[in-house]
Amino acid sequence: MGRVRARKENAGGARQSWKVKTHAMWKRVETLMTTMALTLALVAVAAATGKFATKAEFLGAVAGKSLTTTTKSGKPFNAVYEAGGSGIFTLGSNKAAAFKWTFKGDTLCSVFKTMNFTECNKVEIAGPTVVRFIDAKSGRLNNTYSVH
């Protein structure tokens, strides 16, 4: 009878361990979801309060400075926006290339002809060394840049 009891306790212990692991997993999911919700809320607040940069604010914060980030595919990206509507960028180990940009209202559109790519964003100046580009159509965060 002692052996049967030991087996039941071990089985119960295994179930307990599974429950603990499941609980821990759901706690991580809950934390991730909360973080995502807060990020979206911050973007929504910026949109609702008109906190996006104007052309003058954008130029004051970044003109002639280097904006650096890492793309979703893991490549380093660097761009320098000049006051006249042009700039230079590098992506990964590729050679530096020119790009053009325009600013209408609170929307920045950057045209990268060498990549056949145009991106329009609302710009949030989050501090002296952080700028966020938020997709002008979807309202989703496109990228966060360090400003040097």
PDB file of C-alpha atoms in Angstrom:
ATOM      1  CA  MET A   1       0.000   0.000   0.000  1.00  0.00           C
ATOM      2  CA  GLY A   2       2.918   2.294   0.641  1.00  0.00           C
ATOM      3  CA  ARG A   3       4.018   2.037  -2.996  1.00  0.00           C
ATOM      4  CA  VAL A   4       0.599   2.995  -4.354  1.00  0.00           C
ATOM      5  CA  ARG A   5       0.514   6.064  -2.159  1.00  0.00           C
ATOM      6  CA  ALA A   6       3.993   7.126  -3.321  1.00  0.00           C
ATOM      7  CA  ARG A   7       2.963   6.807  -6.964  1.00  0.00           C
ATOM      8  CA  LYS A   8      -0.148   8.915  -6.413  1.00  0.00           C
ATOM      9  CA  GLU A   9       1.919  11.590  -4.700  1.00  0.00           C
ATOM     10  CA  ASN A  10       4.415  11.596  -7.570  1.00  0.00           C
ATOM     11  CA  ALA A  11       1.598  11.840 -10.079  1.00  0.00           C
ATOM     12  CA  GLY A  12       0.088  14.697  -8.086  1.00  0.00           C
ATOM     13  CA  GLY A  13       3.485  16.364  -7.923  1.00  0.00           C
ATOM     14  CA  ALA A  14       3.824  16.117 -11.697  1.00  0.00           C
ATOM     15  CA  ARG A  15       0.394  17.696 -12.121  1.00  0.00           C
ATOM     16  CA  GLN A  16       1.378  20.416  -9.695  1.00  0.00           C
ATOM     17  CA  SER A  17       4.542  21.113 -11.677  1.00  0.00           C
ATOM     18  CA  TRP A  18       2.505  21.338 -14.893  1.00  0.00           C
ATOM     19  CA  LYS A  19       0.118  23.784 -13.227  1.00  0.00           C
ATOM     20  CA  VAL A  20       2.999  25.940 -12.020  1.00  0.00           C
ATOM     21  CA  LYS A  21       4.569  25.978 -15.500  1.00  0.00           C
ATOM     22  CA  THR A  22       1.245  26.857 -17.117  1.00  0.00           C
ATOM     23  CA  HIS A  23       0.638  29.643 -14.600  1.00  0.00           C
ATOM     24  CA  ALA A  24       4.120  31.065 -15.233  1.00  0.00           C
ATOM     25  CA  MET A  25       3.550  30.957 -18.986  1.00  0.00           C
ATOM     26  CA  TRP A  26       0.244  32.817 -18.690  1.00  0.00           C
ATOM     27  CA  LYS A  27       1.883  35.420 -16.451  1.00  0.00           C
ATOM     28  CA  ARG A  28       4.456  36.064 -19.205  1.00  0.00           C
ATOM     29  CA  VAL A  29       1.704  36.308 -21.821  1.00  0.00           C
ATOM     30  CA  GLU A  30      -0.205  38.700 -19.559  1.00  0.00           C
ATOM     31  CA  THR A  31       2.900  40.877 -19.110  1.00  0.00           C
ATOM     32  CA  LEU A  32       3.531  40.943 -22.864  1.00  0.00           C
ATOM     33  CA  MET A  33      -0.082  41.859 -23.626  1.00  0.00           C
ATOM     34  CA  THR A  34      -0.020  44.625 -21.004  1.00  0.00           C
ATOM     35  CA  THR A  35       3.182  46.034 -22.507  1.00  0.00           C
ATOM     36  CA  MET A  36       1.683  45.981 -26.002  1.00  0.00           C
ATOM     37  CA  ALA A  37      -1.514  47.654 -24.793  1.00  0.00           C
ATOM     38  CA  LEU A  38       0.440  50.412 -23.051  1.00  0.00           C
ATOM     39  CA  THR A  39       2.542  51.033 -26.163  1.00  0.00           C
ATOM     40  CA  LEU A  40      -0.562  51.310 -28.333  1.00  0.00           C
ATOM     41  CA  ALA A  41      -2.187  53.576 -25.750  1.00  0.00           C
ATOM     42  CA  LEU A  42       0.815  55.914 -25.811  1.00  0.00           C
ATOM     43  CA  VAL A  43       0.669  56.094 -29.601  1.00  0.00           C
ATOM     44  CA  ALA A  44      -3.075  56.766 -29.449  1.00  0.00           C
ATOM     45  CA  VAL A  45      -2.580  59.512 -26.851  1.00  0.00           C
ATOM     46  CA  ALA A  46       0.033  61.167 -29.050  1.00  0.00           C
ATOM     47  CA  ALA A  47      -2.364  61.033 -32.000  1.00  0.00           C
ATOM     48  CA  ALA A  48      -5.315  62.336 -29.994  1.00  0.00           C
ATOM     49  CA  THR A  49      -3.422  65.210 -28.400  1.00  0.00           C
ATOM     50  CA  GLY A  50      -1.709  66.363 -31.584  1.00  0.00           C
ATOM     51  CA  LYS A  51       1.734  65.711 -30.096  1.00  0.00           C
ATOM     52  CA  PHE A  52       3.286  64.917 -33.453  1.00  0.00           C
ATOM     53  CA  ALA A  53       6.117  67.145 -34.610  1.00  0.00           C
ATOM     54  CA  THR A  54       5.761  69.916 -37.137  1.00  0.00           C
ATOM     55  CA  LYS A  55       8.401  70.389 -39.826  1.00  0.00           C
ATOM     56  CA  ALA A  56      10.138  73.080 -37.738  1.00  0.00           C
ATOM     57  CA  GLU A  57      10.166  70.867 -34.626  1.00  0.00           C
ATOM     58  CA  PHE A  58      11.441  67.912 -36.649  1.00  0.00           C
ATOM     59  CA  LEU A  59      14.269  69.938 -38.172  1.00  0.00           C
ATOM     60  CA  GLY A  60      15.165  71.421 -34.799  1.00  0.00           C
ATOM     61  CA  ALA A  61      15.495  67.951 -33.331  1.00  0.00           C
ATOM     62  CA  VAL A  62      17.208  66.016 -36.133  1.00  0.00           C
ATOM     63  CA  ALA A  63      18.552  68.219 -38.978  1.00  0.00           C
ATOM     64  CA  GLY A  64      22.126  67.215 -39.752  1.00  0.00           C
ATOM     65  CA  LYS A  65      22.147  64.587 -37.002  1.00  0.00           C
ATOM     66  CA  SER A  66      22.425  60.840 -37.384  1.00  0.00           C
ATOM     67  CA  LEU A  67      19.288  58.755 -36.749  1.00  0.00           C
ATOM     68  CA  THR A  68      20.153  55.117 -36.051  1.00  0.00           C
ATOM     69  CA  THR A  69      18.069  52.001 -35.508  1.00  0.00           C
ATOM     70  CA  THR A  70      17.887  48.323 -36.364  1.00  0.00           C
ATOM     71  CA  THR A  71      15.354  47.170 -38.955  1.00  0.00           C
ATOM     72  CA  LYS A  72      12.820  44.410 -38.323  1.00  0.00           C
ATOM     73  CA  SER A  73      15.113  42.084 -40.280  1.00  0.00           C
ATOM     74  CA  GLY A  74      18.018  42.943 -37.959  1.00  0.00           C
ATOM     75  CA  LYS A  75      20.014  45.229 -40.269  1.00  0.00           C
ATOM     76  CA  PRO A  76      21.510  48.482 -38.951  1.00  0.00           C
ATOM     77  CA  PHE A  77      19.937  51.587 -40.509  1.00  0.00           C
ATOM     78  CA  ASN A  78      21.342  55.107 -40.377  1.00  0.00           C
ATOM     79  CA  ALA A  79      19.837  58.278 -41.875  1.00  0.00           C
ATOM     80  CA  VAL A  80      20.749  61.962 -41.844  1.00  0.00           C
ATOM     81  CA  TYR A  81      17.922  64.380 -42.712  1.00  0.00           C
ATOM     82  CA  GLU A  82      19.178  67.712 -44.089  1.00  0.00           C
ATOM     83  CA  ALA A  83      17.108  70.904 -43.919  1.00  0.00           C
ATOM     84  CA  GLY A  84      16.587  71.203 -47.689  1.00  0.00           C
ATOM     85  CA  GLY A  85      14.549  68.008 -48.118  1.00  0.00           C
ATOM     86  CA  SER A  86      17.380  65.621 -48.893  1.00  0.00           C
ATOM     87  CA  GLY A  87      19.433  63.177 -46.898  1.00  0.00           C
ATOM     88  CA  ILE A  88      21.854  60.276 -46.863  1.00  0.00           C
ATOM     89  CA  PHE A  89      21.145  56.777 -45.546  1.00  0.00           C
ATOM     90  CA  THR A  90      22.859  53.426 -45.133  1.00  0.00           C
ATOM     91  CA  LEU A  91      21.207  50.054 -44.690  1.00  0.00           C
ATOM     92  CA  GLY A  92      23.322  47.174 -43.447  1.00  0.00           C
ATOM     93  CA  SER A  93      26.655  47.021 -45.246  1.00  0.00           C
ATOM     94  CA  ASN A  94      25.321  48.744 -48.389  1.00  0.00           C
ATOM     95  CA  LYS A  95      26.924  51.949 -49.691  1.00  0.00           C
ATOM     96  CA  ALA A  96      25.452  55.246 -48.548  1.00  0.00           C
ATOM     97  CA  ALA A  97      22.662  56.492 -50.819  1.00  0.00           C
ATOM     98  CA  ALA A  98      20.677  59.699 -51.152  1.00  0.00           C
ATOM     99  CA  PHE A  99      16.995  60.079 -50.325  1.00  0.00           C
ATOM    100  CA  LYS A 100      14.412  62.863 -50.481  1.00  0.00           C
ATOM    101  CA  TRP A 101      11.836  63.859 -47.902  1.00  0.00           C
ATOM    102  CA  THR A 102       8.832  66.166 -47.600  1.00  0.00           C
ATOM    103  CA  PHE A 103       6.812  67.324 -44.629  1.00  0.00           C
ATOM    104  CA  LYS A 104       3.112  68.194 -44.963  1.00  0.00           C
ATOM    105  CA  GLY A 105       1.289  69.201 -41.791  1.00  0.00           C
ATOM    106  CA  ASP A 106       2.450  66.616 -39.278  1.00  0.00           C
ATOM    107  CA  THR A 107       3.394  63.921 -41.804  1.00  0.00           C
ATOM    108  CA  LEU A 108       6.937  63.156 -42.941  1.00  0.00           C
ATOM    109  CA  CYS A 109       7.324  61.212 -46.192  1.00  0.00           C
ATOM    110  CA  SER A 110      10.746  59.764 -47.009  1.00  0.00           C
ATOM    111  CA  VAL A 111      11.438  58.541 -50.557  1.00  0.00           C
ATOM    112  CA  PHE A 112      14.265  56.024 -50.971  1.00  0.00           C
ATOM    113  CA  LYS A 113      14.550  55.698 -54.783  1.00  0.00           C
ATOM    114  CA  THR A 114      17.442  53.221 -54.687  1.00  0.00           C
ATOM    115  CA  MET A 115      15.189  50.830 -52.768  1.00  0.00           C
ATOM    116  CA  ASN A 116      11.991  51.802 -54.637  1.00  0.00           C
ATOM    117  CA  PHE A 117      10.410  52.564 -51.267  1.00  0.00           C
ATOM    118  CA  THR A 118       8.378  55.421 -49.784  1.00  0.00           C
ATOM    119  CA  GLU A 119       7.346  55.650 -46.149  1.00  0.00           C
ATOM    120  CA  CYS A 120       5.087  58.274 -44.546  1.00  0.00           C
ATOM    121  CA  ASN A 121       5.126  58.754 -40.783  1.00  0.00           C
ATOM    122  CA  LYS A 122       3.980  60.971 -37.974  1.00  0.00           C
ATOM    123  CA  VAL A 123       7.007  61.941 -35.895  1.00  0.00           C
ATOM    124  CA  GLU A 124       7.071  61.877 -32.123  1.00  0.00           C
ATOM    125  CA  ILE A 125      10.036  63.574 -30.483  1.00  0.00           C
ATOM    126  CA  ALA A 126      10.373  61.561 -27.290  1.00  0.00           C
ATOM    127  CA  GLY A 127      13.416  63.412 -25.987  1.00  0.00           C
ATOM    128  CA  PRO A 128      16.699  64.945 -27.111  1.00  0.00           C
ATOM    129  CA  THR A 129      18.050  61.568 -28.256  1.00  0.00           C
ATOM    130  CA  VAL A 130      14.905  59.587 -29.178  1.00  0.00           C
ATOM    131  CA  VAL A 131      12.541  60.017 -32.137  1.00  0.00           C
ATOM    132  CA  ARG A 132       9.674  57.673 -33.027  1.00  0.00           C
ATOM    133  CA  PHE A 133       8.232  57.254 -36.519  1.00  0.00           C
ATOM    134  CA  ILE A 134       4.577  56.208 -36.449  1.00  0.00           C
ATOM    135  CA  ASP A 135       2.922  54.966 -39.643  1.00  0.00           C
ATOM    136  CA  ALA A 136       0.731  57.790 -40.964  1.00  0.00           C
ATOM    137  CA  LYS A 137      -2.037  55.424 -42.099  1.00  0.00           C
ATOM    138  CA  SER A 138      -2.157  52.645 -39.504  1.00  0.00           C
ATOM    139  CA  GLY A 139      -0.963  54.579 -36.448  1.00  0.00           C
ATOM    140  CA  ARG A 140       1.428  51.747 -35.572  1.00  0.00           C
ATOM    141  CA  LEU A 141       4.982  52.352 -34.445  1.00  0.00           C
ATOM    142  CA  ASN A 142       7.307  51.905 -37.434  1.00  0.00           C
ATOM    143  CA  ASN A 143      10.590  52.525 -35.685  1.00  0.00           C
ATOM    144  CA  THR A 144      12.353  54.188 -32.779  1.00  0.00           C
ATOM    145  CA  TYR A 145      15.547  56.060 -33.631  1.00  0.00           C
ATOM    146  CA  SER A 146      18.488  57.162 -31.518  1.00  0.00           C
ATOM    147  CA  VAL A 147      19.555  60.694 -32.430  1.00  0.00           C
ATOM    148  CA  HIS A 148      23.302  61.516 -32.336  1.00  0.00           C
TER     149      HIS A 148
END
